[in-house]
Coordinates of C-alpha atoms in Angstrom, one line a residue:
X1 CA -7.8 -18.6 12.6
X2 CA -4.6 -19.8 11.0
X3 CA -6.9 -21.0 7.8
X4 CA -8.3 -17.5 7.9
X5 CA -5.2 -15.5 7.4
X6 CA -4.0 -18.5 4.6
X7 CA -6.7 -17.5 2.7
X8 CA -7.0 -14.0 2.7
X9 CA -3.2 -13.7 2.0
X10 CA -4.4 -15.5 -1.1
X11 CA -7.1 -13.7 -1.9
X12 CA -6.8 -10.7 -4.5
X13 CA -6.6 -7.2 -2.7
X14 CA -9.9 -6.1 -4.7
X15 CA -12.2 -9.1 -3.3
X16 CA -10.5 -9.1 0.5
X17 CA -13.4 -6.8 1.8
X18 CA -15.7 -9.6 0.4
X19 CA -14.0 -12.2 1.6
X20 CA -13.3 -10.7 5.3
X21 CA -17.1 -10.0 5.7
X22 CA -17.5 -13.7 5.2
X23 CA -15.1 -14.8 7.6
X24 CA -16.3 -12.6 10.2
X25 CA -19.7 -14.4 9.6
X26 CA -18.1 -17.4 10.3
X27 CA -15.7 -17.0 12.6
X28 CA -17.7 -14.2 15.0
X29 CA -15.2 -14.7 18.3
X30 CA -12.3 -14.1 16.3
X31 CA -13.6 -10.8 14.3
X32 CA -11.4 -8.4 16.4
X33 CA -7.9 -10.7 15.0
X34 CA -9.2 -10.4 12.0
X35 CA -10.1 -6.7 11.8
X36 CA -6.5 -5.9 13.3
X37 CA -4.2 -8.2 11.1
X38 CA -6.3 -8.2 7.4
X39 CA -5.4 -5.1 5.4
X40 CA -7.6 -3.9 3.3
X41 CA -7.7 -1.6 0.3
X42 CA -7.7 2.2 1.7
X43 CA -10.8 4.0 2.1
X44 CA -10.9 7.9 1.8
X45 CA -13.1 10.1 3.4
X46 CA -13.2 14.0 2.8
X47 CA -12.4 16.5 6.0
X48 CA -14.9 19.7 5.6
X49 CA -13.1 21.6 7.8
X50 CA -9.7 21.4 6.1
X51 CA -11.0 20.6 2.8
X52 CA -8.5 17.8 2.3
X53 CA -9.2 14.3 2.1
X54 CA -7.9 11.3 4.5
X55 CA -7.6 7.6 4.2
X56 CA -9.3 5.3 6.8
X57 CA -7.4 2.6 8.6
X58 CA -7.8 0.4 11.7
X59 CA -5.1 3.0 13.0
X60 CA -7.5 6.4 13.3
X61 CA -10.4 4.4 13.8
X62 CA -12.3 4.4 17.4
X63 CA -15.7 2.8 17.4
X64 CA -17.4 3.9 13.6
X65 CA -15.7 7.1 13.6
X66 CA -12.1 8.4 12.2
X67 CA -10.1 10.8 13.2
X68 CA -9.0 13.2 10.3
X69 CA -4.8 13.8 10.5
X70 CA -5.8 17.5 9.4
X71 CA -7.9 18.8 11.4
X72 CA -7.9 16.1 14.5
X73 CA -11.6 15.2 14.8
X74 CA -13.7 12.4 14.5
X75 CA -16.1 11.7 11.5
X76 CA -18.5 11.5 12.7
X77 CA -18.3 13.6 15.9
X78 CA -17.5 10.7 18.6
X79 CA -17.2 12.0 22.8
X80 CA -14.6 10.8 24.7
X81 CA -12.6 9.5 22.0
X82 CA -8.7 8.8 21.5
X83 CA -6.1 11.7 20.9
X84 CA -2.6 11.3 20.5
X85 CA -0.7 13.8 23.5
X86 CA 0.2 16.8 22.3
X87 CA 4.0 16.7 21.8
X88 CA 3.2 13.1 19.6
X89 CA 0.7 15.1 17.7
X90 CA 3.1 17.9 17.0
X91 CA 5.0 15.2 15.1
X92 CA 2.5 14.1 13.5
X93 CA 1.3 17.5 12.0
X94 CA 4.8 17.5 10.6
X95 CA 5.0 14.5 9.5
X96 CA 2.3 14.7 7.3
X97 CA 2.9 17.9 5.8
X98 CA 6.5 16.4 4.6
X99 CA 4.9 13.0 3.5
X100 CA 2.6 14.8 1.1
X101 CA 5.6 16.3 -0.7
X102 CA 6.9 13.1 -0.5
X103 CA 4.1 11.6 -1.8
X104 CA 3.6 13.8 -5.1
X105 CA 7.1 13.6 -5.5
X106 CA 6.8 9.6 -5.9
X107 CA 3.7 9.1 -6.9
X108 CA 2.5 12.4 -8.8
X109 CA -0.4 12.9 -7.3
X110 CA -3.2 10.6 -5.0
X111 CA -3.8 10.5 -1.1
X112 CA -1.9 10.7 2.0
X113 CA -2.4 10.1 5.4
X114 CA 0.1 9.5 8.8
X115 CA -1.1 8.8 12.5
X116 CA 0.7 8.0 15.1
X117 CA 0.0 7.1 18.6
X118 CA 1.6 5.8 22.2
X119 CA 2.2 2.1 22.9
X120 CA 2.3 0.8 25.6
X121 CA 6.5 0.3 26.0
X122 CA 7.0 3.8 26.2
X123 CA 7.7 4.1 23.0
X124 CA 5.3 4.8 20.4
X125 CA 4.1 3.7 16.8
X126 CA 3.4 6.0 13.3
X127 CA 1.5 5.0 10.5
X128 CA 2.3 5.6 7.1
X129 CA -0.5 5.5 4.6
X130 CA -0.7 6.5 1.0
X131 CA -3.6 5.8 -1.8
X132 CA -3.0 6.3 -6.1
X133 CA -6.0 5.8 -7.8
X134 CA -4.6 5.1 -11.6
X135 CA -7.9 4.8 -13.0
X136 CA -8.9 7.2 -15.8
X137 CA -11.5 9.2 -13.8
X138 CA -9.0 9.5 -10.9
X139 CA -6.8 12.2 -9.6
X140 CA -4.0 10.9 -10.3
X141 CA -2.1 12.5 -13.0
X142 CA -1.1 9.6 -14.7
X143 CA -5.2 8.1 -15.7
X144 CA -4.0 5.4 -18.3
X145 CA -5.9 2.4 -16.1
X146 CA -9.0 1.1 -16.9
X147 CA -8.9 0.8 -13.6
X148 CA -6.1 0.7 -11.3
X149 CA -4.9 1.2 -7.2
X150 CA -1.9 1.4 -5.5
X151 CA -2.3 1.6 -1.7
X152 CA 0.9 1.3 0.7
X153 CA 0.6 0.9 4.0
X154 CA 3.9 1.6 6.9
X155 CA 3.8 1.0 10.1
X156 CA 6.4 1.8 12.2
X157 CA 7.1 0.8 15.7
X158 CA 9.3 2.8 17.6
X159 CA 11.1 1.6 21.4
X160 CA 12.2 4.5 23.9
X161 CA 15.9 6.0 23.4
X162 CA 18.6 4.6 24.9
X163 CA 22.2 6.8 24.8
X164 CA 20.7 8.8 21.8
X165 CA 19.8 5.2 19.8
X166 CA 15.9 4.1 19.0
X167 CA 15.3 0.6 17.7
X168 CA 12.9 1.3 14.6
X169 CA 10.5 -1.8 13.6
X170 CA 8.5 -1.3 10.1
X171 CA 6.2 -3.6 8.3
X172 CA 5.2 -2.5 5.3
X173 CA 2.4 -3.5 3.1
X174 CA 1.8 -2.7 -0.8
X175 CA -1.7 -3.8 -2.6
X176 CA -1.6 -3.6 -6.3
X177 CA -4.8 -4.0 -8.3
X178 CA -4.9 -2.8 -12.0
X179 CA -7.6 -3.4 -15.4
X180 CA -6.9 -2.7 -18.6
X181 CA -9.3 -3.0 -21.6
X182 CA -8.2 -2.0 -24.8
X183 CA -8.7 -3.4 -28.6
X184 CA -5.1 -4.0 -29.1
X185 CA -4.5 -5.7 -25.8
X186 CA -8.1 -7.0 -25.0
X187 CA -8.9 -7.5 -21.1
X188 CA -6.1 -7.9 -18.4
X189 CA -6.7 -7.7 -14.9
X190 CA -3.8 -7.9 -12.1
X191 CA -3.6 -7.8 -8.6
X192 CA -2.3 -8.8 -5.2
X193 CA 0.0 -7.7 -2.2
X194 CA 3.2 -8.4 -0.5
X195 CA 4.6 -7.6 2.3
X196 CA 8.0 -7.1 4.1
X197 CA 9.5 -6.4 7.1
X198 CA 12.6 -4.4 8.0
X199 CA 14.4 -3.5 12.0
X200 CA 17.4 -1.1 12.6
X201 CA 19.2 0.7 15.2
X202 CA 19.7 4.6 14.5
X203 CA 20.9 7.8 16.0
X204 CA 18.1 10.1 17.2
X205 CA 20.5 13.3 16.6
X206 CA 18.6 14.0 13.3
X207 CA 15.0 13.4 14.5
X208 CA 12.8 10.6 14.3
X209 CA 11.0 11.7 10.9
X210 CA 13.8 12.0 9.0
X211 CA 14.9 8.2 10.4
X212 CA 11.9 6.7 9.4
X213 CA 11.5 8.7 6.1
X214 CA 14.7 7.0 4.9
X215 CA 13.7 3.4 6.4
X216 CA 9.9 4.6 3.9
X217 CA 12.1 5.1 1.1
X218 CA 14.2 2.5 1.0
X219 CA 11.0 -0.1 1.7
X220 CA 9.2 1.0 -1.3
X221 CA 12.1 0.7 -3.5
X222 CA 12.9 -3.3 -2.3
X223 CA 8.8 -3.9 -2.9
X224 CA 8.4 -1.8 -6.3
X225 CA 11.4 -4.0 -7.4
X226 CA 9.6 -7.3 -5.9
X227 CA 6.5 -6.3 -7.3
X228 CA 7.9 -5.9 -10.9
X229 CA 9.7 -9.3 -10.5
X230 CA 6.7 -11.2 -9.0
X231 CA 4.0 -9.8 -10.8
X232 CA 5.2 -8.2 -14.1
X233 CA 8.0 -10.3 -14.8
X234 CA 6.3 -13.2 -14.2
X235 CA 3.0 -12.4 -16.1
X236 CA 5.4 -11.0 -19.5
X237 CA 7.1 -14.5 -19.0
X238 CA 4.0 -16.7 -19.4
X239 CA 2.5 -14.4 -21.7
X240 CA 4.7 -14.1 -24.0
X241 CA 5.6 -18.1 -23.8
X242 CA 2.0 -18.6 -24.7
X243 CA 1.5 -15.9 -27.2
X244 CA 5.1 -15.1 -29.2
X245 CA 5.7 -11.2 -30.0
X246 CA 5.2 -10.7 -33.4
X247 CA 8.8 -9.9 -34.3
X248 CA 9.8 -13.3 -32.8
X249 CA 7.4 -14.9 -35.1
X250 CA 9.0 -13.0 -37.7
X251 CA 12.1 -14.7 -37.3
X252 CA 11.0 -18.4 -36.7
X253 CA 11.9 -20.9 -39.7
X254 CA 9.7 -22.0 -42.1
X255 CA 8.0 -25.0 -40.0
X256 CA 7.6 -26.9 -43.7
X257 CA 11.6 -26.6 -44.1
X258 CA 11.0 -25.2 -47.7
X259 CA 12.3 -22.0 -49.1
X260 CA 10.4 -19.7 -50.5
X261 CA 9.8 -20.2 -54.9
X262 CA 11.0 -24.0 -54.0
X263 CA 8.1 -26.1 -54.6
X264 CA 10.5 -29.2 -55.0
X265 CA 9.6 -32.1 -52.6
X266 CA 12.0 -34.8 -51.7

């Protein structure tokens, strides 16, 4: 199991659904581990009833059926399946009405989704999701990707009050998978994930949305940051050590040590 979750934290977010269906091939007694701690690139699935789309996660999934945020049922219809009580899924009405402003505000455009459910501490746990499709037949507003993805997934764990404080536990994932292919640049392709983790003690006096709202926001900054260190920063670094811009060439001495007109040799 431990070699399992080496390699699929190794493995590029746009082959992991290839490379999980092998491992749960091989490794059949250990396919529920697997299902619950991989992540996958989001799916989206499109609610009839509320004519909005929602992503698909481990989180709104019971048996083969998901439960749209939206309009609260199962696709496909399931009986006797899981709803979150009715004061959690108050919350969660709101809280996904504010993410999706949150979302276009920060993203411009693509998919949002939040569940949230009890645990068993008393407590109970949220799920952030979000999905930007950059590609140029996408719906994001920004199409300049061959193809391209951005999915961001937040889970937040949060313990019962105590004297007006709630301990607030959220691991967030990012997957980033981008193609480019264009005459000046030729092919690129890019892609991988990171993940971080983050705990704090706040005051319950301003609700528990707008808490873990500012916990969201202040995630995505650290990983963008990361991302553009780790991956972009990186990738400019060895690609431009292997292949000089063209106004560094410009400036390089003459490797022959002669000067231009001076055919003299010594």
């Amino acid at each position: 199991m431990e070699a399992a979750m080496g390699l699929m934290r190794r493995m590029p977010p746009k082959h992991s659904e290839t490379a999980l269906s092998a491992l749960l091939s091989l490794l059949p007694d250990h396919s529920s581990d697997l299902l619950s701690q991989v992540d996958q690139p989001l799916q989206v699935l499109f609610d009839e009833e509320s004519g909005k789309e929602f992503i698909l996660c481990e989180y709104n999934r019971d048996a083969d059926s998901y439960r749209s945020p939206w309009s609260n049922k199962y696709h496909p219809p399931l009986e006797d399946a899981l709803y979150p009580p009715a004061e959690l899924r108050k919350l969660e009405i709101e809280a996904n009405e504010v993410f999706a402003i949150y979302r276009d505000q920060y993203y411009e455009g693509g998919i949002s989704s939040v569940y949230m459910w009890e645990d068993d501490n008393e407590g109970f746990v949220a799920c952030f999701l979000i999905k930007k499709d950059g590609s140029k037949t996408a719906q994001g507003r920004r199409g300049h990707l061959e193809e391209g993805a951005w999915d961001a997934i937040h889970v937040i764990e949060v313990a019962p009050e105590e004297e007006g404080i709630a301990r607030y536990c959220l691991t967030s994932t990012v997957m980033l998978s981008l193609t480019t292919d264009h005459e000046s640049s030729g092919t690129f392709s890019l892609s991988g994930s990171i993940r971080r983790q983050m705990n704090m003690d706040l005051s319950v006096s301003e609700g528990h949305l707008c808490n873990m709202g500012k916990m969201i926001e202040e995630m995505e900054g650290k990983l963008r940051n990361s991302l553009d260190q780790v991956y972009f920063g990186k990738t400019k670094e060895m690609v431009c050590t292997l292949r000089p811009p063209s106004e560094v060439i410009m400036r390089l001495p003459d490797s022959t040590g002669l000067r231009k007109g001076d055919a003299s040799i010594r």
